[in-house]
Tab-separated table of C-alpha atoms in Angstrom:
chain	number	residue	atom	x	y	z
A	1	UNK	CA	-24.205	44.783	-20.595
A	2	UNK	CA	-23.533	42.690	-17.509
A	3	UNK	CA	-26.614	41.068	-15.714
A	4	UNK	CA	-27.622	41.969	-12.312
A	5	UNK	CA	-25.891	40.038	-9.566
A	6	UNK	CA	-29.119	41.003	-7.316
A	7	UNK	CA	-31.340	38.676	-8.902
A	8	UNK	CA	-32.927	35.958	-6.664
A	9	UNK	CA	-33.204	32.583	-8.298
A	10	UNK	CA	-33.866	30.549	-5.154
A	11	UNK	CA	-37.337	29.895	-3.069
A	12	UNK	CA	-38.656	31.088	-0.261
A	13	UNK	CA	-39.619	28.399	2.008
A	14	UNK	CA	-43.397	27.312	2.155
A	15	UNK	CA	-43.935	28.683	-1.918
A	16	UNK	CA	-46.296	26.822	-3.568
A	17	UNK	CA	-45.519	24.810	-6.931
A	18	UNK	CA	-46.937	28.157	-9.497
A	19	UNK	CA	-43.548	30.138	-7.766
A	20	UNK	CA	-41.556	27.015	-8.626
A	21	UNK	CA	-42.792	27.209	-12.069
A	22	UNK	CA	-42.363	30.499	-12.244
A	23	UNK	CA	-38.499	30.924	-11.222
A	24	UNK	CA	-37.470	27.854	-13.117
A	25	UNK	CA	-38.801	29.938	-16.456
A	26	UNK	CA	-37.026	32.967	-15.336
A	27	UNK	CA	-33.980	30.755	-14.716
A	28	UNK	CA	-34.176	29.350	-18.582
A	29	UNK	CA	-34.728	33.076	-19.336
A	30	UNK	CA	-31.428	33.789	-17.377
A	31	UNK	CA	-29.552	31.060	-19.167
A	32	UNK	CA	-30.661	32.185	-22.706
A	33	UNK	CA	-29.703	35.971	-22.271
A	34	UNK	CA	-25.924	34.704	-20.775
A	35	UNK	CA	-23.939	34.288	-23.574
A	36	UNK	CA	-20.507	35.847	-25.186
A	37	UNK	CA	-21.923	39.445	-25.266
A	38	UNK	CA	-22.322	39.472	-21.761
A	39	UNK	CA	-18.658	38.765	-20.811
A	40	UNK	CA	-16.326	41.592	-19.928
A	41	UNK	CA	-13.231	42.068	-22.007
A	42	UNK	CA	-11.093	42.615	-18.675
A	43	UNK	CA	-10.059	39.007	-16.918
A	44	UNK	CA	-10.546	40.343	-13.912
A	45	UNK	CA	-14.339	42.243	-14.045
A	46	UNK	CA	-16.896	40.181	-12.082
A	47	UNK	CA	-19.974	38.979	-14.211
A	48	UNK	CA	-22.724	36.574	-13.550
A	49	UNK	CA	-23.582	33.050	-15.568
A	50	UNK	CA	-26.336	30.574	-14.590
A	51	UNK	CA	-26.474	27.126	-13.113
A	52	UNK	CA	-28.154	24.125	-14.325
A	53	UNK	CA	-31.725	23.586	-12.701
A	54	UNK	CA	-30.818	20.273	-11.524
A	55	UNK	CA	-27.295	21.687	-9.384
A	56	UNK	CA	-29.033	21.424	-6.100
A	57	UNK	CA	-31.800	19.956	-3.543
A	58	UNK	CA	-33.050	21.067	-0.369
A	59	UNK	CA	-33.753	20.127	3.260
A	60	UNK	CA	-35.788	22.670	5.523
A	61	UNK	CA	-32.824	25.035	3.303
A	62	UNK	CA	-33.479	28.010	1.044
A	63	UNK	CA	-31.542	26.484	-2.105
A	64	UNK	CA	-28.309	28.711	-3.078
A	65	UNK	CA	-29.131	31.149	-6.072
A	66	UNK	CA	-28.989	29.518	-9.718
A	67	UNK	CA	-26.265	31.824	-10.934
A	68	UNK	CA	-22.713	32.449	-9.941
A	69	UNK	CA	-20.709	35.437	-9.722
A	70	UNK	CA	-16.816	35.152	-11.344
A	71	UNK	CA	-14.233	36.124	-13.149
A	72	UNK	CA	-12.374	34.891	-16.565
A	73	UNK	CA	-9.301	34.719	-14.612
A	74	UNK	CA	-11.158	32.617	-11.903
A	75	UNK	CA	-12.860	30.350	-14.343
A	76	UNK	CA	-9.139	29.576	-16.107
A	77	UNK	CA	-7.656	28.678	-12.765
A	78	UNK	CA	-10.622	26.278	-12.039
A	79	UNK	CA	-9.953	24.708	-14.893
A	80	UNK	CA	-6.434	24.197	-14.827
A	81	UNK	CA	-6.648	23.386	-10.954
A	82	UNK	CA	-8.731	20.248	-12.020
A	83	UNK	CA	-6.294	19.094	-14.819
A	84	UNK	CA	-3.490	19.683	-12.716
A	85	UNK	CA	-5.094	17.368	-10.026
A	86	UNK	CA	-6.597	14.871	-13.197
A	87	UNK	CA	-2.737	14.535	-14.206
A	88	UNK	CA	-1.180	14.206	-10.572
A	89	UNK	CA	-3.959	11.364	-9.871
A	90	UNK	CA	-2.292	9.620	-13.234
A	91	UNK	CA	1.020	10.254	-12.226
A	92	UNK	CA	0.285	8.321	-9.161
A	93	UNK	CA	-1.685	5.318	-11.023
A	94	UNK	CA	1.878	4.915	-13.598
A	95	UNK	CA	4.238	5.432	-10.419
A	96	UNK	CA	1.650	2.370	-8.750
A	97	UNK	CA	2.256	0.489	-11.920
A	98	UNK	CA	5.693	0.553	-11.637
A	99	UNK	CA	5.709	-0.473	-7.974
A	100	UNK	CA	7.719	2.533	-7.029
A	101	UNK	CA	4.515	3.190	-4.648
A	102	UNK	CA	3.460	0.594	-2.609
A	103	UNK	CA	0.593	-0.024	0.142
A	104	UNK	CA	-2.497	1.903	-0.627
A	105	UNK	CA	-3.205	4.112	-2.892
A	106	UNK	CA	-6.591	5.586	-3.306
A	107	UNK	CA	-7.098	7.982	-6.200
A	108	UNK	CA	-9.286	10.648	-6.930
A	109	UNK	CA	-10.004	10.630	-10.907
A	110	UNK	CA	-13.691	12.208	-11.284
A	111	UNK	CA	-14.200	13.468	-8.519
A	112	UNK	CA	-12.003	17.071	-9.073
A	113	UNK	CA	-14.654	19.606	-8.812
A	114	UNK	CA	-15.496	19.094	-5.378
A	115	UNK	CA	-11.839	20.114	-4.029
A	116	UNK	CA	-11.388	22.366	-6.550
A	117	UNK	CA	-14.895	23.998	-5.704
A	118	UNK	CA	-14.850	24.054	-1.839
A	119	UNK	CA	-11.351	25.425	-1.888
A	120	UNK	CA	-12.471	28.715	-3.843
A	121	UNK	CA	-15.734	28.853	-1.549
A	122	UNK	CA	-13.531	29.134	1.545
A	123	UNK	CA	-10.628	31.294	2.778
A	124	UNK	CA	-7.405	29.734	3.502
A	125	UNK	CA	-8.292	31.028	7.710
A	126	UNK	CA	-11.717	28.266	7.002
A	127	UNK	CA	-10.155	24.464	8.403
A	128	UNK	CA	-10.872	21.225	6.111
A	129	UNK	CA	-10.491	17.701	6.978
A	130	UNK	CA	-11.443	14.799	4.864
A	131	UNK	CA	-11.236	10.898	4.376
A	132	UNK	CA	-8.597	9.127	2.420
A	133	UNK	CA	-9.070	10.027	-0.735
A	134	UNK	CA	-7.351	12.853	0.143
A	135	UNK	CA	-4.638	13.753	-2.712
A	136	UNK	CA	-6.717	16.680	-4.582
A	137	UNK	CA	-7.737	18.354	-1.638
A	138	UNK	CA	-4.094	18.252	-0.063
A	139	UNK	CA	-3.199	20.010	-3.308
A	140	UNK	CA	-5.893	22.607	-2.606
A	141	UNK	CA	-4.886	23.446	0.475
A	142	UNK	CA	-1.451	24.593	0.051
A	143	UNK	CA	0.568	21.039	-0.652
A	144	UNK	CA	2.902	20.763	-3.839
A	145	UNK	CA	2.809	17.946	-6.608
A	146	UNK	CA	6.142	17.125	-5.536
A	147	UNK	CA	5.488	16.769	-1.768
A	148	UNK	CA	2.356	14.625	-2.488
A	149	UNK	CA	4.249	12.210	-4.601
A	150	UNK	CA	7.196	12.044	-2.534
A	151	UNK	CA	5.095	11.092	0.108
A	152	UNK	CA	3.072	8.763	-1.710
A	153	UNK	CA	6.468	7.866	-2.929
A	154	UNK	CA	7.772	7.502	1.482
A	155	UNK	CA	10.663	10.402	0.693
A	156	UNK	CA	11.733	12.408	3.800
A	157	UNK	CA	10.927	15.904	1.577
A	158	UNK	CA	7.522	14.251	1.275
A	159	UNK	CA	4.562	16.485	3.080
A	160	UNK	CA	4.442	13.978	5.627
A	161	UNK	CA	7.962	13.095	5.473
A	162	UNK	CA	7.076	10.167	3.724
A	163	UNK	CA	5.319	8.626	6.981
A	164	UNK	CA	1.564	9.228	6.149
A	165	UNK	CA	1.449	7.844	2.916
A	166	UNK	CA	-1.623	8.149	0.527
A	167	UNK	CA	-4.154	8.579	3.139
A	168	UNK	CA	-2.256	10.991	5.870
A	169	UNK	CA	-1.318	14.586	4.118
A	170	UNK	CA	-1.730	17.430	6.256
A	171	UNK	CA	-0.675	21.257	6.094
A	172	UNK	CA	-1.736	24.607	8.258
A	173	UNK	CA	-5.711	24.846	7.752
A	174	UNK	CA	-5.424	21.125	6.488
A	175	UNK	CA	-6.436	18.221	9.214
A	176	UNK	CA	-5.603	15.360	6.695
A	177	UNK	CA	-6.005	12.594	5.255
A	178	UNK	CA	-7.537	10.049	8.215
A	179	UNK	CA	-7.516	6.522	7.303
A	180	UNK	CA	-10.292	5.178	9.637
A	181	UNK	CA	-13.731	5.228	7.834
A	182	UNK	CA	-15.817	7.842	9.301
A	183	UNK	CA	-13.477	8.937	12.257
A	184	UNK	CA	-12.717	12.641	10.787
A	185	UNK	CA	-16.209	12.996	11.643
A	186	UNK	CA	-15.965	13.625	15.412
A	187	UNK	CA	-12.610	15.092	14.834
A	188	UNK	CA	-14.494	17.785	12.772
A	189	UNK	CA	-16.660	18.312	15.144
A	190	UNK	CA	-14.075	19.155	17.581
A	191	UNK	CA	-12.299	21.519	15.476
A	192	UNK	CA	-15.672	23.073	14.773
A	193	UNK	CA	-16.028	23.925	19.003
A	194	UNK	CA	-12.071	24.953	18.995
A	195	UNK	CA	-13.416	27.570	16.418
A	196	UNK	CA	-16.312	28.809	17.932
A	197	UNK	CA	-14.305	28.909	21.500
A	198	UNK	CA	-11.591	30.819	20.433
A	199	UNK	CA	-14.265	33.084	18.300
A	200	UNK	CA	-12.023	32.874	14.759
A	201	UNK	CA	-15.304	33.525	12.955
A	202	UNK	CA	-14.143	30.540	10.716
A	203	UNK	CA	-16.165	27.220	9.490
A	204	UNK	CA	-15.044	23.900	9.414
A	205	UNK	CA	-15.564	22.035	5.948
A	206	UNK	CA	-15.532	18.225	6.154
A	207	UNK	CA	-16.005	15.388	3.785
A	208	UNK	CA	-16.808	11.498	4.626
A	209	UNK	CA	-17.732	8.557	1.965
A	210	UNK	CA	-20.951	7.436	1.397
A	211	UNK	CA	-19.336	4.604	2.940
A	212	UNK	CA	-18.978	5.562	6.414
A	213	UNK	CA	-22.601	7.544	6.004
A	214	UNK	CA	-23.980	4.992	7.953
A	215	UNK	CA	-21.479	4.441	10.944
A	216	UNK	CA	-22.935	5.513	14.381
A	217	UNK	CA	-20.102	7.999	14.979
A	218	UNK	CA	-21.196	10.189	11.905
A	219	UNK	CA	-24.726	10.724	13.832
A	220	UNK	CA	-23.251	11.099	17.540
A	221	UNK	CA	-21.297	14.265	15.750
A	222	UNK	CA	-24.700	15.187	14.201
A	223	UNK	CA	-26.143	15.601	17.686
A	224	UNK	CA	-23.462	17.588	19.338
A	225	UNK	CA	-22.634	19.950	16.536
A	226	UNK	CA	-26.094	20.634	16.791
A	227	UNK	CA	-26.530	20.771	20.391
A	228	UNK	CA	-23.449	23.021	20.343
A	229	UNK	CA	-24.498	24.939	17.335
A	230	UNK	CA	-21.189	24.501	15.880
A	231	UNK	CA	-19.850	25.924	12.480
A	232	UNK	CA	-19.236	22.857	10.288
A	233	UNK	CA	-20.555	22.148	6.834
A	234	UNK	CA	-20.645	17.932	6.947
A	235	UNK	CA	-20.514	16.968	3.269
A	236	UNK	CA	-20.954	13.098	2.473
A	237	UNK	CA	-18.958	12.590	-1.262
A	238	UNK	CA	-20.862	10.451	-2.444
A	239	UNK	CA	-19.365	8.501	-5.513
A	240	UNK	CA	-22.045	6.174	-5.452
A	241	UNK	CA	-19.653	3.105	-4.108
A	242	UNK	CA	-18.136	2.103	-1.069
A	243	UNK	CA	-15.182	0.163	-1.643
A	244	UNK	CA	-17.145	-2.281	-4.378
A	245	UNK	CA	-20.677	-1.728	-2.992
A	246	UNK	CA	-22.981	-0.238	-4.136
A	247	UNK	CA	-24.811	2.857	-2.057
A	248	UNK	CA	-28.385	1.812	-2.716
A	249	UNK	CA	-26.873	-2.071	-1.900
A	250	UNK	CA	-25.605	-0.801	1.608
A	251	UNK	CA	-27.798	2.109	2.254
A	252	UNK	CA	-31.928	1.981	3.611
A	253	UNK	CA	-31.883	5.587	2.341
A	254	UNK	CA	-30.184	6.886	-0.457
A	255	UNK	CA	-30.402	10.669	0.448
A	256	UNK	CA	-27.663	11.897	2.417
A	257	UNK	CA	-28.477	15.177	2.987
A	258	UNK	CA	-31.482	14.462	4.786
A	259	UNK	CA	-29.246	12.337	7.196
A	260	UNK	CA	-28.801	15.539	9.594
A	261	UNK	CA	-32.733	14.751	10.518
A	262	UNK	CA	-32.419	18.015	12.749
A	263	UNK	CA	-29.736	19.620	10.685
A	264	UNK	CA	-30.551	21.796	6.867
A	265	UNK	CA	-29.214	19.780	4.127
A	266	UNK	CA	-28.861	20.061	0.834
A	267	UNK	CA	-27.456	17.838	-2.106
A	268	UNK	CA	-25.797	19.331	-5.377
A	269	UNK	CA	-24.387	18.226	-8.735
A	270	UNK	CA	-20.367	17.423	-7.947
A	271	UNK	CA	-19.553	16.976	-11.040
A	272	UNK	CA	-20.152	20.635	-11.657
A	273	UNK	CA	-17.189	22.880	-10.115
A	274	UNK	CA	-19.155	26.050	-10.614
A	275	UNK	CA	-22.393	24.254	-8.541
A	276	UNK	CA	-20.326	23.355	-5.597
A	277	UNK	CA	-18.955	26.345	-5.528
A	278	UNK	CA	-21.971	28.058	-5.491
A	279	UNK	CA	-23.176	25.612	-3.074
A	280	UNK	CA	-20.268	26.099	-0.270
A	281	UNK	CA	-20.155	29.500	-0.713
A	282	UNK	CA	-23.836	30.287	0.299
A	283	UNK	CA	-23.431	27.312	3.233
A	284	UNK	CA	-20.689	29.187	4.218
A	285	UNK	CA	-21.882	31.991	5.322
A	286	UNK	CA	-24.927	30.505	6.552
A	287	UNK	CA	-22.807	28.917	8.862
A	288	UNK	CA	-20.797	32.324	9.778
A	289	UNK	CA	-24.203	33.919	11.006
A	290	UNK	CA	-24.595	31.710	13.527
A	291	UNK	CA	-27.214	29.134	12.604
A	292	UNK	CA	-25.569	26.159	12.968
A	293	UNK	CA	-24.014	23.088	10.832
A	294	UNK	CA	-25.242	21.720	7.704
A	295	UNK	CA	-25.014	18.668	5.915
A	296	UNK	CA	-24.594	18.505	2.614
A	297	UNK	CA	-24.449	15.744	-0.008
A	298	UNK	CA	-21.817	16.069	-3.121
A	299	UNK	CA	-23.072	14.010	-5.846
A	300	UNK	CA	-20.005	12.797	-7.519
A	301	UNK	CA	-18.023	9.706	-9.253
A	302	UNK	CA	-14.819	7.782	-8.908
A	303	UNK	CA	-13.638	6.554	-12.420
A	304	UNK	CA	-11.051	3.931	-10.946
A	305	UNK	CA	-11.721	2.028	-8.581
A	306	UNK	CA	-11.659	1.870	-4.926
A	307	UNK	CA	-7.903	1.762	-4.319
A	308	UNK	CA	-5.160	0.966	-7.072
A	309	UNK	CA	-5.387	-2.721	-6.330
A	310	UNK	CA	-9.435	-2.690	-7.313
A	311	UNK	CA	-9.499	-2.635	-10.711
A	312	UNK	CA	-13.023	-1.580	-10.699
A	313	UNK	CA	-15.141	-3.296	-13.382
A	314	UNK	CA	-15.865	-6.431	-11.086
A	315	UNK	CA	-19.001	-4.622	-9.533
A	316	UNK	CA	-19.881	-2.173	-12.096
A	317	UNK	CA	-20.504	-2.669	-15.615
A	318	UNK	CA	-18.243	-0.868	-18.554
A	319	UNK	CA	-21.437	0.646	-20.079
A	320	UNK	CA	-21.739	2.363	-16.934
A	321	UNK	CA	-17.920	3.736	-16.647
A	322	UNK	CA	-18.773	4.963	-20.438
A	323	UNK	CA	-21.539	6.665	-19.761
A	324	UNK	CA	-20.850	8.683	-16.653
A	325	UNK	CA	-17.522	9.740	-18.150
A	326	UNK	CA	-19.580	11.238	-20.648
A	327	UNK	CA	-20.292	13.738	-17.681
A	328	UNK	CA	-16.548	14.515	-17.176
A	329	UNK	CA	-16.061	17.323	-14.961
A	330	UNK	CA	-13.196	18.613	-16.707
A	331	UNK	CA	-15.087	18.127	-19.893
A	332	UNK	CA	-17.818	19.707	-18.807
A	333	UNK	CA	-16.168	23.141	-17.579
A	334	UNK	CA	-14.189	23.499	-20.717
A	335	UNK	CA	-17.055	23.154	-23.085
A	336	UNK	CA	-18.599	25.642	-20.829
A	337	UNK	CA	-15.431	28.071	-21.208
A	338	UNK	CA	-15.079	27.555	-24.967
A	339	UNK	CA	-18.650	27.860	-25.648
A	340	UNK	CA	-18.784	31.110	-23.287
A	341	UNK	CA	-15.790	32.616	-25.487
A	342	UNK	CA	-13.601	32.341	-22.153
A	343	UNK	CA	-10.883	30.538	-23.752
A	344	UNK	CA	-10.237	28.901	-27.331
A	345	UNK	CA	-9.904	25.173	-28.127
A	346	UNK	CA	-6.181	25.660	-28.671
A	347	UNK	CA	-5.765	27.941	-25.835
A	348	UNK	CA	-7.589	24.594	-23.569
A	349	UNK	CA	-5.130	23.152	-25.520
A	350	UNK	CA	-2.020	25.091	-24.199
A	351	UNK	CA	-3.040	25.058	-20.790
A	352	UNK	CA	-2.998	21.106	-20.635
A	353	UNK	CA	-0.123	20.566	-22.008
A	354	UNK	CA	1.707	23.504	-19.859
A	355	UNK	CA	-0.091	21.402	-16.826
A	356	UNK	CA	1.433	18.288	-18.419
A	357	UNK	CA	4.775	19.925	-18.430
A	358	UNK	CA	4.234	21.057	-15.123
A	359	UNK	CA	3.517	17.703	-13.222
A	360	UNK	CA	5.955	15.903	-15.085
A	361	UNK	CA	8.506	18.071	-13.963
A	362	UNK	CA	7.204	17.722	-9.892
A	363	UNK	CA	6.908	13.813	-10.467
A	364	UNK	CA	10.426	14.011	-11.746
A	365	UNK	CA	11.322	16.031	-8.477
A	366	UNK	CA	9.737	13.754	-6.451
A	367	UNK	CA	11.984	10.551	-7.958
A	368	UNK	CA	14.753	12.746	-6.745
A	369	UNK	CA	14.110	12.991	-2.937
A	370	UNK	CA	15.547	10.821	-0.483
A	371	UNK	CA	14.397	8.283	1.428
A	372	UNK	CA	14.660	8.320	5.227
A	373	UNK	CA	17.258	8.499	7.232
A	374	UNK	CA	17.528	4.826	8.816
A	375	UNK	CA	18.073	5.946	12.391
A	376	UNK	CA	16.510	6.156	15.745
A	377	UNK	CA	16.114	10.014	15.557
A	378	UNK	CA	13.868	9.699	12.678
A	379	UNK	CA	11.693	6.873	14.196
A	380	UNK	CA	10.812	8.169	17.084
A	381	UNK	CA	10.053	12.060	15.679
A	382	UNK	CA	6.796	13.573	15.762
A	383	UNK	CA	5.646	11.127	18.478
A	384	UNK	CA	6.487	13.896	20.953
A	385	UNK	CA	5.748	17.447	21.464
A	386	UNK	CA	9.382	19.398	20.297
A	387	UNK	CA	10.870	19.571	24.075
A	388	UNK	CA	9.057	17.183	25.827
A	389	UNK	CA	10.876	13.848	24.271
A	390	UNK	CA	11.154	11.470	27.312
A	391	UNK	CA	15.493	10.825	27.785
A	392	UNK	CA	14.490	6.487	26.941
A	393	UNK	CA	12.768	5.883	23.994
A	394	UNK	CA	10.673	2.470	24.380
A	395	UNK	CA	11.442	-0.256	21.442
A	396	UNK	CA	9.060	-3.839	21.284
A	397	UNK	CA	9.604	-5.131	24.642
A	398	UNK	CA	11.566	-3.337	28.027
A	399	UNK	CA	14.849	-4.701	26.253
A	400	UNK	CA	14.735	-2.411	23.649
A	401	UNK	CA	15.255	1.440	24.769
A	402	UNK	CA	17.273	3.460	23.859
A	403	UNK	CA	18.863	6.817	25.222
């Protein structure tokens, strides 16, 4: 017997502390009841499993409900869509290593189930732009292994044709990849207005460091998506550092959601995929009905450090490292599955080492691809609008142009 997908596990706004109580023990109920017999057979019948209590806070929000609604052939390609982004992010760390990649580099490693999350919480219509840790959600939104390395790797088949680099990836939906801290903010915000002008019915999804939290930009973009009433969800991924400072070090307050002031926030576990899934899916359409932006706060952690030339440990202990990769995303959904009877130990088994295979093979690809083409033509592309290339092209000083 499946459970009801019409259960409310959330709380209504001004309910006193006996209807907090009171849901939380129906919640524990919820979680007891969910187990193996409650699974379909069929990969692809929905069915309902619960969230941890502690997935989500509010601001002047009704909290998303404490359960989830999926498939077994949904929860498998969650999975493997983190490994696959785990092993590209290590790919890129041994490529570093070897100083076939050079310049920066900033990796990912921990903080999977946020990309992986948002991008089955939104359609592929819905337009995302982030910071520059950017290589898992450039995956997500449509880019290949091999295009990622080879970029990271400056190859002409790279997604940027090896001009962008680690921090400037982009494809259709996809806004990058920005390199300035806290500058896709505003940009956001602009594609947010293009949306609602053009009436797509679409939201804009965004994500900023706790690092640029505090910059004055992120606020001015506060105050005219909510002047405007504009369809963004601002999420601050916060992996607790900026660059090698601590958040409660650079930070007056801690609590990012409540940045908005004006704006409904709400905070939620990121190390849990299934949570910020939950979590975008029900900001989503609160967005879509027309009540405005929200911000919300992604509670995550980087395991390496800030870029590959940080190693990390200078500002944070080792006891620390070991004890938050105790809460390993990836761990933690495939304990999940094999406890849930959703998959096997060997069949977790088979699908990293098929991801393994996989990568390794794109990596290899990426090797392949050649560099640039050492000529003016290739310099001076993409500066222009196809068509409207001036006949001189400009070089250092009036000396230099060419024709």
């Amino acid at each position: 017997m499946l459970i009801s997908t019409k259960a409310k596990f959330f709380l209504p706004l001004g309910a006193r502390r006996s209807t907090v109580t009171r849901l939380r023990a129906e919640q524990r109920g919820f979680a007891q009841v969910t187990g193996p017999e409650t699974i379909p057979e069929e990969n692809d019948r929905p069915f309902t499993i619960p969230l941890a209590e502690e997935s989500f806070q509010t601001y002047n929000l009704d909290p998303p409900p404490y359960f989830v609604e999926t498939t077994k052939n949904q929860l498998k390609q969650l999975y493997r869509d983190m490994i696959v982004i785990r092993r590209m992010e290590l790919g890129a760390d041994q490529l570093y290593k070897e100083r076939k990649i050079r310049g920066f580099c900033h990796l990912s490693t921990g903080q999977e189930a946020v990309a992986v999350g948002i991008e089955h919480a939104i359609s592929k219509e819905d337009k995302l732009i982030t910071a520059y840790r950017s290589h898992g959600f450039t995956y997500m939104r449509g880019g290949t292994i091999r295009s990622i390395i080879g970029e990271l790797l400056g190859c002409r088949d790279g997604i940027a044709h090896g001009k962008g680099g680690s921090m400037h990836m982009y494809s259709k939906s996809y806004f990058g990849g920005n390199g300035i801290v806290g500058a896709n903010v505003p940009l956001r915000a602009g594609i947010a207005l293009a949306q609602q002008y053009d009436e797509t019915g679409n939201v804009t999804i965004n994500l900023y460091g706790d690092g640029a939290a505090n910059q004055g930009q992120v606020h001015e973009a506060f105050n005219m998506a909510k002047l405007w009433n504009l369809p963004v969800i601002f999420g601050c991924e916060n992996n607790k550092y900026g660059m090698g400072t601590s958040d409660k070090r650079a930070s007056a307050m801690t609590e990012y959601y409540k940045r908005g002031q004006y704006i409904p926030g709400l905070r939620i576990d990121g190390m849990d995929v299934l949570a910020v899934l939950t979590a975008v899916k029900h900001g989503r359409d609160f967005v879509k009905r027309g009540n405005g932006p929200l911000v919300y706060e992604y509670v995550t952690y980087r395991f390496a450090g800030h870029s590959m030339s940080d190693p990390g440990i200078a500002y944070r202990s080792r006891a620390e490292l070991q004890k938050t990769r105790e809460n390993d995303p990836l761990t933690n959904l495939k304990m999940k599955l094999v406890d849930w009877g959703i998959i096997t130990e060997d069949e977790a088994k088979a699908i990293e080492k098929e991801v393994r295979r996989f990568v390794n093979e794109e990596v290899e690809n990426a090797k392949q691809m050649p560099a640039p083409e050492a000529s003016l033509d290739v310099l001076f592309e993409d500066i222009y609008v196809p068509g409207s290339e001036p006949s001189q092209r400009r070089g250092r000083t009036v000396d230099e142009t060419w024709c």
